[in-house]
């Protein structure tokens, strides 16, 4: 996703300072665009983040117009089966690194006539998508942090924008769903995994998503939230009209097709639980 957004920003004439663990992975981008430069960054390394600030400050003479926090990681496990160390690592990348980056780059954004912080969020901040409780929680926390940051930075003419992402085709589920051999959810794992894979196939093409997001961000006036991706606008309207508990109840009792909520209510899961009790 990062490379696609970087391309569209660069095509619009923006000088892009792209980051990755290895600058070699950005070689195709820097070869294709003269206005894309690569910098190394380890999001779980505080010193790496501090070094990035020094390099960017020197490169830009202390001014930054956009800070796009796009990096993120995924971990697909249920609340009963999650590995705590992996949950902590996910929060480090998806939340705490974002907080650190915002904190150290705010002084550079203040020197821009219209500084903008862009957080890549998700509809899972409100929708409890099954088998990814840690990821959902990180996006909910990021959203609340973003809302607070927006208020705190208003006096300094810095806009804080959250991209509320719906379904977009990606390789985020390439590791599949995690479940140990004694998991109570094993009877439904493959079925829910298939539903998630199918949902990914039905997602908005990643390049179309990136192009649309960048186009909106380049406008003079931007909404504080941009809902983008398959079903994003539909969910925005639905969430504004119905309480979440009613949406979940409807999903469980909807007879029009299989969904993960209904599968968790299945008799096979109940029978498996009885056998292992």
Phi, psi and omega in degrees: 000320181303314184296323180293315179295320179299319179299316183289324174296314181297321178297334178274005176093006180276137171282119186254125173256094186271147180237152176198163177302318178238123180295339178298330180289347179257010185300318180299320179295311183291332176287327183280327184233125177290339183260021170243125178240146186253139177226142178280141179206128172250112186290341178262015181235110183299320180295324178297319179294319179294321178297321179300318179300316180299316181293317181292320179300316179293321183289326187254007185057034173080020180229139179222132180266323180231139165236108183254109179269091189254338184291146178192162178229162185233149177214116186256097178210152177282166181298325180285334188253356187295151175261117191301322181296326177287327176295318179297318179297320178298316179295327178299317182282313188280339184231300189293323176295323177298315178301316181296314180298317178299314183301313186279339182261354177303318178302325178287323179292330179295335181276356176271145176295339180207071181291143181224129171257129182241120178253129177272103182257200185205153175296343179289356172297336180238332182265120182281074179296129186290153175069024176206047185298323182292315178299313179303315181296322180294323180286327175294317178295318178300319181296316180293320175300317181297317179299317179292315179301321180302315180293319183290333183263355179305318180297343184255013177059037174248122179274142177238116189242133177251125174270109181270101191271130173271218182277122179227136179296129180200178177257024186297336181257020186294341177272354180075192180265139179268134173203123178291169184298337180258015182295139176290348184261004182305323182298337184246002185302307184295324180294314179292324177299317179296321178297319179293319178297317179295320177298323178295320179296328181274002181287167177293136176306136186300322181291321178295321177299309182298317180299315181294317180297312181296320178302317179291320182292335181278352180286158182294317180247126184231138174295151180290340174230132176242113179268117187219144182114164182301132179071000183298309181294322178300315180292325178299314179294315183297317181292333178282342184257327186237141172297149183301324182298327178288324178295316179294318179299318179295320180296321181291321187261004179286127182264008187279350180169170181287144171210164188294330178295315180294322183296323178293340178271003189290155181292330182298322179292318179297317180295320179296319179298319180296321181292328185264359181284000000 
